[in-house]
Amino acid sequence: MIDEEIFRLMEEEREHQNKTLSLIASENYTSESVMHALGSVLTNKYAEGVPELRYYKGCKVIDKIENLALERLTRLFDAEAGNVQPHSGTQANMAIYFAVLNPKDYVLSLSTVNGGHLSHGSLINFSGELYNFVHYGVDENGFIDYENVEYLAKKYRPKLIVCGASSYSRIIDFERFKKIAESVDALLMVDMAHIAGLVAAELHPSPVPFADFVTSTTQKTLRGPRGGFILCQKKYERIINKAVFPGIQGGPLMNVIAAKAVCFAEAMTSEFKSYISQVLKNAKEMAEKFSELKFDVVTGGTENHSFVLDLTKFELDGEQFSRMLEEVGINVSKQTVPNDKLGWKQASGVRIGTPAITTRGFDTDACDKLVDLINLVVRDFDGSKEYVKSEVAKLASQFPIYNYNNKHVDD
Ligand SMILES: *Cc1c(COP(=O)(O)O)cnc(C)c1O
């Protein structure tokens, strides 16, 4: 049958994505090759277990696919071992916790309001319910307070220290985290979900030499399918594999694993490196331009693909402002600022990221234009709304979603 209802909605969503601009730092547009793998016969196969050790028969081809994905993953990040089965970034984190922690163990991480992820011990997430998370903070300028990390590590003696964030515009000192972890015999997990593409392109320091475990998503800067993966040293491979299956998941999503393999191959190309380089240039340009226009940029700038605007002085909260932007065709996510007084429901800021618009082909000039439009929304929403809406639509049609290099990797 043809499901016309869903087909129509899919077309509607395609048009919506094409006509609006996403500044959501965790979003991107995958290649046609990635989507081709996602919508394939691989979704028909059960493959519980790991390659060559499956619980179901008929996995010969599936094994080749997973082995290829794994080989590309470990080569891309220069890691000893990995696992490509986690259904998402959260699942990857869950697998590490399940592998090395017991319920109620102490873990040290960045709190959600200061940029950490829900799965880093938020009380509304399984992680916060099962384990004793203690949170380090950021200073009044928004930088990670390493002395506070050290102090809390000595005080609580956590079994695991987690770093990596959903909203942090600065390079994290992985080596310093490793030293702190070693000094209290803790394991170190780096969640590089947001910066994985930057690390893959070697335009950001890699956590791999310092971390016991690295977790990530594939759908953010890495521009792959929605999914997760884990990197670790060889000595942890068995416990990690066991934690993923049968610990926390059933059958792997083989169509997604094939799409991850495509994404890893794409991330090894020089085109991808130029893409990430442009992502960084665009983010820097936008943060600088916002500063010139007297916006408060948290930490005063960015060293990666994202940054946070603190809206306090405009007497706007993040929820209000992101709703206004949605009306003119720009999607952002609200974001709490360091030591936010409003809490996550309203939040005092918005997070801005350049991965998605850069995939559409945005250069620094187009980014400047976009900042000017956002500035108009802040200063005079009612007066500028119709104008901004039409200018955003123009930019969107000037930079359509599927205009970038969508060749199959072996073309
Ligand atoms: C996005 C993100 C995740 C998890 O992503 P999902 O795939 O949505 O589960 C985990 N950690 C960090 C730091 C993230 O930003």
PDB file of N, CA and C and ligand atoms in Angstrom, residues 88-90 93 117 119-120 165-166 191 193-194 217 219-220, ligand 1:
ATOM      1  N   SER A  88      21.397   5.662  20.148  1.00  0.00           N
ATOM      2  CA  SER A  88      21.476   7.125  20.250  1.00  0.00           C
ATOM      3  C   SER A  88      22.634   7.495  21.166  1.00  0.00           C
ATOM      4  N   GLY A  89      22.889   8.787  21.279  1.00  0.00           N
ATOM      5  CA  GLY A  89      23.940   9.244  22.181  1.00  0.00           C
ATOM      6  C   GLY A  89      23.622   8.899  23.624  1.00  0.00           C
ATOM      7  N   THR A  90      22.366   9.047  23.975  1.00  0.00           N
ATOM      8  CA  THR A  90      21.953   8.714  25.339  1.00  0.00           C
ATOM      9  C   THR A  90      22.213   7.241  25.630  1.00  0.00           C
ATOM     10  N   ASN A  93      25.825   6.607  26.352  1.00  0.00           N
ATOM     11  CA  ASN A  93      26.168   6.969  27.728  1.00  0.00           C
ATOM     12  C   ASN A  93      25.652   5.937  28.717  1.00  0.00           C
ATOM     13  N   HIS A 117      24.427  17.448  29.324  1.00  0.00           N
ATOM     14  CA  HIS A 117      23.287  16.786  28.692  1.00  0.00           C
ATOM     15  C   HIS A 117      22.415  16.122  29.752  1.00  0.00           C
ATOM     16  N   SER A 119      21.474  13.227  30.009  1.00  0.00           N
ATOM     17  CA  SER A 119      22.018  11.925  30.414  1.00  0.00           C
ATOM     18  C   SER A 119      23.293  12.055  31.245  1.00  0.00           C
ATOM     19  N   HIS A 120      23.626  13.270  31.651  1.00  0.00           N
ATOM     20  CA  HIS A 120      24.764  13.488  32.549  1.00  0.00           C
ATOM     21  C   HIS A 120      24.277  13.702  33.987  1.00  0.00           C
ATOM     22  N   ALA A 165      29.792  18.408  26.467  1.00  0.00           N
ATOM     23  CA  ALA A 165      28.575  19.156  26.761  1.00  0.00           C
ATOM     24  C   ALA A 165      27.659  19.306  25.551  1.00  0.00           C
ATOM     25  N   SER A 166      26.434  19.731  25.850  1.00  0.00           N
ATOM     26  CA  SER A 166      25.476  20.039  24.779  1.00  0.00           C
ATOM     27  C   SER A 166      25.544  21.504  24.417  1.00  0.00           C
ATOM     28  N   ASP A 191      32.020  12.754  26.490  1.00  0.00           N
ATOM     29  CA  ASP A 191      30.860  12.697  25.598  1.00  0.00           C
ATOM     30  C   ASP A 191      31.070  13.779  24.541  1.00  0.00           C
ATOM     31  N   ALA A 193      29.462  14.220  21.715  1.00  0.00           N
ATOM     32  CA  ALA A 193      28.314  14.253  20.787  1.00  0.00           C
ATOM     33  C   ALA A 193      28.308  15.493  19.892  1.00  0.00           C
ATOM     34  N   HIS A 194      28.545  16.656  20.490  1.00  0.00           N
ATOM     35  CA  HIS A 194      28.446  17.890  19.707  1.00  0.00           C
ATOM     36  C   HIS A 194      29.641  18.142  18.797  1.00  0.00           C
ATOM     37  N   THR A 217      27.173  10.996  19.393  1.00  0.00           N
ATOM     38  CA  THR A 217      26.092  10.789  18.437  1.00  0.00           C
ATOM     39  C   THR A 217      26.710  10.865  17.042  1.00  0.00           C
ATOM     40  N   GLN A 219      24.565  12.194  14.498  1.00  0.00           N
ATOM     41  CA  GLN A 219      23.685  13.088  13.715  1.00  0.00           C
ATOM     42  C   GLN A 219      24.019  14.570  13.821  1.00  0.00           C
ATOM     43  N   LYS A 220      24.984  14.929  14.654  1.00  0.00           N
ATOM     44  CA  LYS A 220      25.232  16.360  14.865  1.00  0.00           C
ATOM     45  C   LYS A 220      26.311  16.856  13.895  1.00  0.00           C
TER      46      LYS A 220
HETATM   47  C1  LIG B   1      22.880  15.297  21.846  1.00  0.00           C
HETATM   48  C2  LIG B   1      23.655  14.804  22.991  1.00  0.00           C
HETATM   49  C3  LIG B   1      23.523  13.493  23.455  1.00  0.00           C
HETATM   50  C4  LIG B   1      22.491  12.498  23.069  1.00  0.00           C
HETATM   51  O1  LIG B   1      21.871  12.517  21.984  1.00  0.00           O
HETATM   52  P1  LIG B   1      20.631  11.624  21.548  1.00  0.00           P
HETATM   53  O2  LIG B   1      21.157  10.941  20.328  1.00  0.00           O
HETATM   54  O3  LIG B   1      19.566  12.614  21.302  1.00  0.00           O
HETATM   55  O4  LIG B   1      20.307  10.659  22.632  1.00  0.00           O
HETATM   56  C5  LIG B   1      24.388  13.063  24.445  1.00  0.00           C
HETATM   57  N1  LIG B   1      25.299  13.884  24.952  1.00  0.00           N
HETATM   58  C6  LIG B   1      25.437  15.148  24.548  1.00  0.00           C
HETATM   59  C7  LIG B   1      26.488  15.982  25.172  1.00  0.00           C
HETATM   60  C8  LIG B   1      24.599  15.663  23.579  1.00  0.00           C
HETATM   61  O5  LIG B   1      24.713  16.941  23.225  1.00  0.00           O
END
